[in-house]
Amino acid sequence: MPDDLFIENRTFEELKIGESASLSHTVTQRDIDLFATVTGDVNPAHVDPAYAATDMFHHIIIQGMWGAGLISATLGTRLPGPGTIYLGQDLRFTYPVSIGDTITSTVTLREKKPAKGDVVLDCVCSNQTGKVVITGSAFARAPTEKVRIRRVILPSVRVNRHDRTVAMLARASGGVPIPAAVVYPVDTASLLAALDAAKAGLIVPILIGPASAIQKVAKQDGVDIGALRLIDVPDATKAAACATALARNGEAGLLMKGDLHTSDLMHAVMAEATGLRTSRRISHVSLMDVPDYPHPLLITDAAINIAPSLADKAGIVQNAIDLAHVLGITQPRVAILAATETINDRMQSTLDAAVLCKMADRGQITGGLLDGPLAFDNAISPKAAAEKAIVSPVAGRADILLAPDLEAGNMLVKQLTFMAGAGGAGVVVGASVPIILTSRADDAATRLASCGLAVLAARAGAAA
């Protein structure tokens, strides 16, 4: 077996004055995140880009003690190696370490103390240009028994950063708040979601429902709703009808679902005479911020269209493409999902995919690049696409995933949320105003992100 599978120490007797060992590591954002998570060191110079831009270095730098940890790793795995007891250190931090720097820790044996087997080592950490970033001394007790053991394989650790969601919310909160009809907020989650969105500068809530019930929840949660418009209606059905009326007459720029069934809200939205229907298909789009995926991922439809026809899918795709444009994706890559990437006349999803691609070729769907059928793996993984010899501008790097039906879309969104640590936001588009349609299982962050997404969609609709 190659030697790098093992680590071996140098006993006190074997150690010679002047011998040295080194260990190198290239700093990433992940290193900063993990160190901050383990230690609780959330000094904004390390974790807040906006703050860091104003300090003396003008950008994020890694925590200084991370470098001390690299020295400790050098002592414990290289020199003296396994069995070393780290007794103390005297370090000076002479230069900042930034993301992308390759830091090399070098320890050199300066002194041996036979009484207890202690050693003193000079320590230097330098970056890729040779600039010294840390100097000092380490004091350790060297091992007395020879050890050569297999190197332990460290567990995989995932860092769930949702920077794209944070950026989207920052953009949404940068404009004039949108009046939002909050339908039946008679529970803590929906009422606080509306108030959180108002506090973030996203919306001006209009609370619609039984006033006594809403006020009771506000009192229980210790929040003040006295300054908000509160429309007293007795039940969820009337609240939904009132909300759509406000949207029709321009008093509300979006709707926000509270503690009522989705079907009750959407029945009011879809009503022929009094609803908010347009010539477009109404559909739901989920915006997923997946930690291990390099860009935002839109999934549609996971909430509205149960078994969409070919014509429905064309409208659903167009809605998703238009929302991607709102997010700044100028030519989104759309993967039309199926269980296989080959056309099979017994699988309707593959036939629909082929037709949708041809519709895009003929200008019936515009603004995006379509390909399909594609299985999920070769839609999002370049490696999987290459293994299947799929040559496509979409395969392996999709921006939009069109699910074959609601069940598939819903399961995909929830799998990414609960098993892949994805941040999420969802909005219903295609009506005359966007609709925030969250699930009872959604956390506060998802509700706020959904509101931000709807605000961006509302502003884009107003500007169109």
JSON list of N, CA and C in Angstrom, two decimals, residues 137-184:
[
{"chain": "A", "resi": 137, "resn": "SER", "atom": "N", "xyz": [6.54, 29.40, 18.33]},
{"chain": "A", "resi": 137, "resn": "SER", "atom": "CA", "xyz": [7.12, 28.17, 18.88]},
{"chain": "A", "resi": 137, "resn": "SER", "atom": "C", "xyz": [6.00, 27.27, 19.37]},
{"chain": "A", "resi": 138, "resn": "ALA", "atom": "N", "xyz": [6.24, 25.97, 19.31]},
{"chain": "A", "resi": 138, "resn": "ALA", "atom": "CA", "xyz": [5.32, 24.99, 19.86]},
{"chain": "A", "resi": 138, "resn": "ALA", "atom": "C", "xyz": [6.07, 24.15, 20.88]},
{"chain": "A", "resi": 139, "resn": "PHE", "atom": "N", "xyz": [5.38, 23.82, 21.97]},
{"chain": "A", "resi": 139, "resn": "PHE", "atom": "CA", "xyz": [5.95, 23.01, 23.04]},
{"chain": "A", "resi": 139, "resn": "PHE", "atom": "C", "xyz": [5.15, 21.73, 23.12]},
{"chain": "A", "resi": 140, "resn": "ALA", "atom": "N", "xyz": [5.84, 20.60, 23.05]},
{"chain": "A", "resi": 140, "resn": "ALA", "atom": "CA", "xyz": [5.13, 19.31, 22.99]},
{"chain": "A", "resi": 140, "resn": "ALA", "atom": "C", "xyz": [5.92, 18.24, 23.74]},
{"chain": "A", "resi": 141, "resn": "ARG", "atom": "N", "xyz": [5.22, 17.17, 24.07]},
{"chain": "A", "resi": 141, "resn": "ARG", "atom": "CA", "xyz": [5.85, 15.99, 24.64]},
{"chain": "A", "resi": 141, "resn": "ARG", "atom": "C", "xyz": [5.88, 14.93, 23.54]},
{"chain": "A", "resi": 142, "resn": "ALA", "atom": "N", "xyz": [7.07, 14.52, 23.18]},
{"chain": "A", "resi": 142, "resn": "ALA", "atom": "CA", "xyz": [7.22, 13.59, 22.06]},
{"chain": "A", "resi": 142, "resn": "ALA", "atom": "C", "xyz": [6.83, 12.18, 22.46]},
{"chain": "A", "resi": 143, "resn": "PRO", "atom": "N", "xyz": [6.37, 11.36, 21.51]},
{"chain": "A", "resi": 143, "resn": "PRO", "atom": "CA", "xyz": [6.04, 9.96, 21.82]},
{"chain": "A", "resi": 143, "resn": "PRO", "atom": "C", "xyz": [7.29, 9.16, 22.14]},
{"chain": "A", "resi": 144, "resn": "THR", "atom": "N", "xyz": [7.11, 8.15, 22.97]},
{"chain": "A", "resi": 144, "resn": "THR", "atom": "CA", "xyz": [8.23, 7.28, 23.33]},
{"chain": "A", "resi": 144, "resn": "THR", "atom": "C", "xyz": [8.14, 5.93, 22.65]},
{"chain": "A", "resi": 145, "resn": "GLU", "atom": "N", "xyz": [6.97, 5.59, 22.12]},
{"chain": "A", "resi": 145, "resn": "GLU", "atom": "CA", "xyz": [6.77, 4.32, 21.44]},
{"chain": "A", "resi": 145, "resn": "GLU", "atom": "C", "xyz": [6.55, 4.56, 19.95]},
{"chain": "A", "resi": 146, "resn": "LYS", "atom": "N", "xyz": [7.14, 3.70, 19.14]},
{"chain": "A", "resi": 146, "resn": "LYS", "atom": "CA", "xyz": [7.03, 3.82, 17.70]},
{"chain": "A", "resi": 146, "resn": "LYS", "atom": "C", "xyz": [5.61, 3.44, 17.27]},
{"chain": "A", "resi": 147, "resn": "VAL", "atom": "N", "xyz": [5.02, 4.28, 16.38]},
{"chain": "A", "resi": 147, "resn": "VAL", "atom": "CA", "xyz": [3.66, 4.04, 15.90]},
{"chain": "A", "resi": 147, "resn": "VAL", "atom": "C", "xyz": [3.62, 4.25, 14.40]},
{"chain": "A", "resi": 148, "resn": "ARG", "atom": "N", "xyz": [3.03, 3.29, 13.72]},
{"chain": "A", "resi": 148, "resn": "ARG", "atom": "CA", "xyz": [2.71, 3.45, 12.29]},
{"chain": "A", "resi": 148, "resn": "ARG", "atom": "C", "xyz": [1.31, 2.89, 12.10]},
{"chain": "A", "resi": 149, "resn": "ILE", "atom": "N", "xyz": [0.36, 3.77, 11.83]},
{"chain": "A", "resi": 149, "resn": "ILE", "atom": "CA", "xyz": [-1.04, 3.34, 11.75]},
{"chain": "A", "resi": 149, "resn": "ILE", "atom": "C", "xyz": [-1.68, 3.88, 10.48]},
{"chain": "A", "resi": 150, "resn": "ARG", "atom": "N", "xyz": [-2.75, 3.20, 10.10]},
{"chain": "A", "resi": 150, "resn": "ARG", "atom": "CA", "xyz": [-3.49, 3.64, 8.91]},
{"chain": "A", "resi": 150, "resn": "ARG", "atom": "C", "xyz": [-4.13, 5.00, 9.17]},
{"chain": "A", "resi": 151, "resn": "ARG", "atom": "N", "xyz": [-4.02, 5.87, 8.20]},
{"chain": "A", "resi": 151, "resn": "ARG", "atom": "CA", "xyz": [-4.63, 7.20, 8.31]},
{"chain": "A", "resi": 151, "resn": "ARG", "atom": "C", "xyz": [-6.15, 7.06, 8.34]},
{"chain": "A", "resi": 152, "resn": "VAL", "atom": "N", "xyz": [-6.79, 7.71, 9.30]},
{"chain": "A", "resi": 152, "resn": "VAL", "atom": "CA", "xyz": [-8.24, 7.66, 9.42]},
{"chain": "A", "resi": 152, "resn": "VAL", "atom": "C", "xyz": [-8.88, 8.49, 8.30]},
{"chain": "A", "resi": 153, "resn": "ILE", "atom": "N", "xyz": [-9.88, 7.92, 7.65]},
{"chain": "A", "resi": 153, "resn": "ILE", "atom": "CA", "xyz": [-10.63, 8.65, 6.62]},
{"chain": "A", "resi": 153, "resn": "ILE", "atom": "C", "xyz": [-11.69, 9.50, 7.32]},
{"chain": "A", "resi": 154, "resn": "LEU", "atom": "N", "xyz": [-11.60, 10.80, 7.14]},
{"chain": "A", "resi": 154, "resn": "LEU", "atom": "CA", "xyz": [-12.50, 11.70, 7.83]},
{"chain": "A", "resi": 154, "resn": "LEU", "atom": "C", "xyz": [-13.91, 11.61, 7.25]},
{"chain": "A", "resi": 155, "resn": "PRO", "atom": "N", "xyz": [-14.93, 11.86, 8.08]},
{"chain": "A", "resi": 155, "resn": "PRO", "atom": "CA", "xyz": [-16.30, 11.85, 7.57]},
{"chain": "A", "resi": 155, "resn": "PRO", "atom": "C", "xyz": [-16.55, 13.02, 6.64]},
{"chain": "A", "resi": 156, "resn": "SER", "atom": "N", "xyz": [-17.47, 12.83, 5.74]},
{"chain": "A", "resi": 156, "resn": "SER", "atom": "CA", "xyz": [-17.88, 13.91, 4.86]},
{"chain": "A", "resi": 156, "resn": "SER", "atom": "C", "xyz": [-18.76, 14.89, 5.64]},
{"chain": "A", "resi": 157, "resn": "VAL", "atom": "N", "xyz": [-18.44, 16.16, 5.54]},
{"chain": "A", "resi": 157, "resn": "VAL", "atom": "CA", "xyz": [-19.20, 17.20, 6.23]},
{"chain": "A", "resi": 157, "resn": "VAL", "atom": "C", "xyz": [-19.74, 18.16, 5.19]},
{"chain": "A", "resi": 158, "resn": "ARG", "atom": "N", "xyz": [-21.06, 18.36, 5.19]},
{"chain": "A", "resi": 158, "resn": "ARG", "atom": "CA", "xyz": [-21.68, 19.27, 4.23]},
{"chain": "A", "resi": 158, "resn": "ARG", "atom": "C", "xyz": [-21.97, 20.60, 4.90]},
{"chain": "A", "resi": 159, "resn": "VAL", "atom": "N", "xyz": [-21.58, 21.67, 4.25]},
{"chain": "A", "resi": 159, "resn": "VAL", "atom": "CA", "xyz": [-21.88, 23.02, 4.74]},
{"chain": "A", "resi": 159, "resn": "VAL", "atom": "C", "xyz": [-23.07, 23.55, 3.95]},
{"chain": "A", "resi": 160, "resn": "ASN", "atom": "N", "xyz": [-24.15, 23.81, 4.64]},
{"chain": "A", "resi": 160, "resn": "ASN", "atom": "CA", "xyz": [-25.37, 24.29, 3.97]},
{"chain": "A", "resi": 160, "resn": "ASN", "atom": "C", "xyz": [-25.39, 25.81, 3.94]},
{"chain": "A", "resi": 161, "resn": "ARG", "atom": "N", "xyz": [-24.73, 26.37, 2.97]},
{"chain": "A", "resi": 161, "resn": "ARG", "atom": "CA", "xyz": [-24.78, 27.82, 2.76]},
{"chain": "A", "resi": 161, "resn": "ARG", "atom": "C", "xyz": [-25.87, 28.13, 1.75]},
{"chain": "A", "resi": 162, "resn": "HIS", "atom": "N", "xyz": [-26.60, 29.19, 1.99]},
{"chain": "A", "resi": 162, "resn": "HIS", "atom": "CA", "xyz": [-27.67, 29.60, 1.08]},
{"chain": "A", "resi": 162, "resn": "HIS", "atom": "C", "xyz": [-27.43, 31.05, 0.65]},
{"chain": "A", "resi": 163, "resn": "ASP", "atom": "N", "xyz": [-26.23, 31.29, 0.14]},
{"chain": "A", "resi": 163, "resn": "ASP", "atom": "CA", "xyz": [-25.85, 32.64, -0.26]},
{"chain": "A", "resi": 163, "resn": "ASP", "atom": "C", "xyz": [-26.72, 33.19, -1.37]},
{"chain": "A", "resi": 164, "resn": "ARG", "atom": "N", "xyz": [-27.16, 32.33, -2.28]},
{"chain": "A", "resi": 164, "resn": "ARG", "atom": "CA", "xyz": [-27.98, 32.81, -3.39]},
{"chain": "A", "resi": 164, "resn": "ARG", "atom": "C", "xyz": [-29.34, 33.29, -2.88]},
{"chain": "A", "resi": 165, "resn": "THR", "atom": "N", "xyz": [-29.87, 32.60, -1.87]},
{"chain": "A", "resi": 165, "resn": "THR", "atom": "CA", "xyz": [-31.13, 33.06, -1.27]},
{"chain": "A", "resi": 165, "resn": "THR", "atom": "C", "xyz": [-30.94, 34.39, -0.57]},
{"chain": "A", "resi": 166, "resn": "VAL", "atom": "N", "xyz": [-29.84, 34.53, 0.16]},
{"chain": "A", "resi": 166, "resn": "VAL", "atom": "CA", "xyz": [-29.55, 35.79, 0.84]},
{"chain": "A", "resi": 166, "resn": "VAL", "atom": "C", "xyz": [-29.45, 36.93, -0.18]},
{"chain": "A", "resi": 167, "resn": "ALA", "atom": "N", "xyz": [-28.78, 36.68, -1.30]},
{"chain": "A", "resi": 167, "resn": "ALA", "atom": "CA", "xyz": [-28.63, 37.71, -2.33]},
{"chain": "A", "resi": 167, "resn": "ALA", "atom": "C", "xyz": [-29.99, 38.06, -2.95]},
{"chain": "A", "resi": 168, "resn": "MET", "atom": "N", "xyz": [-30.82, 37.05, -3.17]},
{"chain": "A", "resi": 168, "resn": "MET", "atom": "CA", "xyz": [-32.15, 37.29, -3.73]},
{"chain": "A", "resi": 168, "resn": "MET", "atom": "C", "xyz": [-32.99, 38.15, -2.79]},
{"chain": "A", "resi": 169, "resn": "LEU", "atom": "N", "xyz": [-32.93, 37.85, -1.48]},
{"chain": "A", "resi": 169, "resn": "LEU", "atom": "CA", "xyz": [-33.67, 38.63, -0.51]},
{"chain": "A", "resi": 169, "resn": "LEU", "atom": "C", "xyz": [-33.15, 40.06, -0.42]},
{"chain": "A", "resi": 170, "resn": "ALA", "atom": "N", "xyz": [-31.85, 40.23, -0.51]},
{"chain": "A", "resi": 170, "resn": "ALA", "atom": "CA", "xyz": [-31.28, 41.57, -0.47]},
{"chain": "A", "resi": 170, "resn": "ALA", "atom": "C", "xyz": [-31.77, 42.40, -1.66]},
{"chain": "A", "resi": 171, "resn": "ARG", "atom": "N", "xyz": [-31.86, 41.76, -2.81]},
{"chain": "A", "resi": 171, "resn": "ARG", "atom": "CA", "xyz": [-32.35, 42.46, -4.00]},
{"chain": "A", "resi": 171, "resn": "ARG", "atom": "C", "xyz": [-33.83, 42.80, -3.83]},
{"chain": "A", "resi": 172, "resn": "ALA", "atom": "N", "xyz": [-34.61, 41.87, -3.30]},
{"chain": "A", "resi": 172, "resn": "ALA", "atom": "CA", "xyz": [-36.05, 42.10, -3.14]},
{"chain": "A", "resi": 172, "resn": "ALA", "atom": "C", "xyz": [-36.34, 43.19, -2.13]},
{"chain": "A", "resi": 173, "resn": "SER", "atom": "N", "xyz": [-35.53, 43.27, -1.08]},
{"chain": "A", "resi": 173, "resn": "SER", "atom": "CA", "xyz": [-35.78, 44.26, -0.02]},
{"chain": "A", "resi": 173, "resn": "SER", "atom": "C", "xyz": [-35.27, 45.64, -0.39]},
{"chain": "A", "resi": 174, "resn": "GLY", "atom": "N", "xyz": [-34.66, 45.74, -1.56]},
{"chain": "A", "resi": 174, "resn": "GLY", "atom": "CA", "xyz": [-34.08, 47.02, -1.96]},
{"chain": "A", "resi": 174, "resn": "GLY", "atom": "C", "xyz": [-35.04, 47.98, -2.63]},
{"chain": "A", "resi": 175, "resn": "GLY", "atom": "N", "xyz": [-36.29, 47.59, -2.83]},
{"chain": "A", "resi": 175, "resn": "GLY", "atom": "CA", "xyz": [-37.25, 48.46, -3.49]},
{"chain": "A", "resi": 175, "resn": "GLY", "atom": "C", "xyz": [-38.39, 48.86, -2.56]},
{"chain": "A", "resi": 176, "resn": "VAL", "atom": "N", "xyz": [-39.44, 49.39, -3.17]},
{"chain": "A", "resi": 176, "resn": "VAL", "atom": "CA", "xyz": [-40.62, 49.79, -2.41]},
{"chain": "A", "resi": 176, "resn": "VAL", "atom": "C", "xyz": [-41.41, 48.53, -2.01]},
{"chain": "A", "resi": 177, "resn": "PRO", "atom": "N", "xyz": [-41.80, 48.41, -0.73]},
{"chain": "A", "resi": 177, "resn": "PRO", "atom": "CA", "xyz": [-42.57, 47.24, -0.30]},
{"chain": "A", "resi": 177, "resn": "PRO", "atom": "C", "xyz": [-43.89, 47.12, -1.08]},
{"chain": "A", "resi": 178, "resn": "ILE", "atom": "N", "xyz": [-44.28, 45.86, -1.34]},
{"chain": "A", "resi": 178, "resn": "ILE", "atom": "CA", "xyz": [-45.49, 45.59, -2.11]},
{"chain": "A", "resi": 178, "resn": "ILE", "atom": "C", "xyz": [-46.66, 45.33, -1.15]},
{"chain": "A", "resi": 179, "resn": "PRO", "atom": "N", "xyz": [-47.82, 45.98, -1.36]},
{"chain": "A", "resi": 179, "resn": "PRO", "atom": "CA", "xyz": [-49.00, 45.64, -0.55]},
{"chain": "A", "resi": 179, "resn": "PRO", "atom": "C", "xyz": [-49.38, 44.17, -0.79]},
{"chain": "A", "resi": 180, "resn": "ALA", "atom": "N", "xyz": [-49.51, 43.41, 0.26]},
{"chain": "A", "resi": 180, "resn": "ALA", "atom": "CA", "xyz": [-49.77, 41.98, 0.15]},
{"chain": "A", "resi": 180, "resn": "ALA", "atom": "C", "xyz": [-51.02, 41.62, 0.94]},
{"chain": "A", "resi": 181, "resn": "ALA", "atom": "N", "xyz": [-51.97, 40.96, 0.28]},
{"chain": "A", "resi": 181, "resn": "ALA", "atom": "CA", "xyz": [-53.17, 40.47, 0.94]},
{"chain": "A", "resi": 181, "resn": "ALA", "atom": "C", "xyz": [-52.83, 39.13, 1.60]},
{"chain": "A", "resi": 182, "resn": "VAL", "atom": "N", "xyz": [-52.79, 39.12, 2.92]},
{"chain": "A", "resi": 182, "resn": "VAL", "atom": "CA", "xyz": [-52.45, 37.92, 3.68]},
{"chain": "A", "resi": 182, "resn": "VAL", "atom": "C", "xyz": [-53.76, 37.23, 4.06]},
{"chain": "A", "resi": 183, "resn": "VAL", "atom": "N", "xyz": [-53.98, 36.06, 3.47]},
{"chain": "A", "resi": 183, "resn": "VAL", "atom": "CA", "xyz": [-55.29, 35.41, 3.54]},
{"chain": "A", "resi": 183, "resn": "VAL", "atom": "C", "xyz": [-55.38, 34.47, 4.73]},
{"chain": "A", "resi": 184, "resn": "TYR", "atom": "N", "xyz": [-56.19, 34.84, 5.69]},
{"chain": "A", "resi": 184, "resn": "TYR", "atom": "CA", "xyz": [-56.54, 33.99, 6.84]},
{"chain": "A", "resi": 184, "resn": "TYR", "atom": "C", "xyz": [-55.31, 33.66, 7.70]}
]
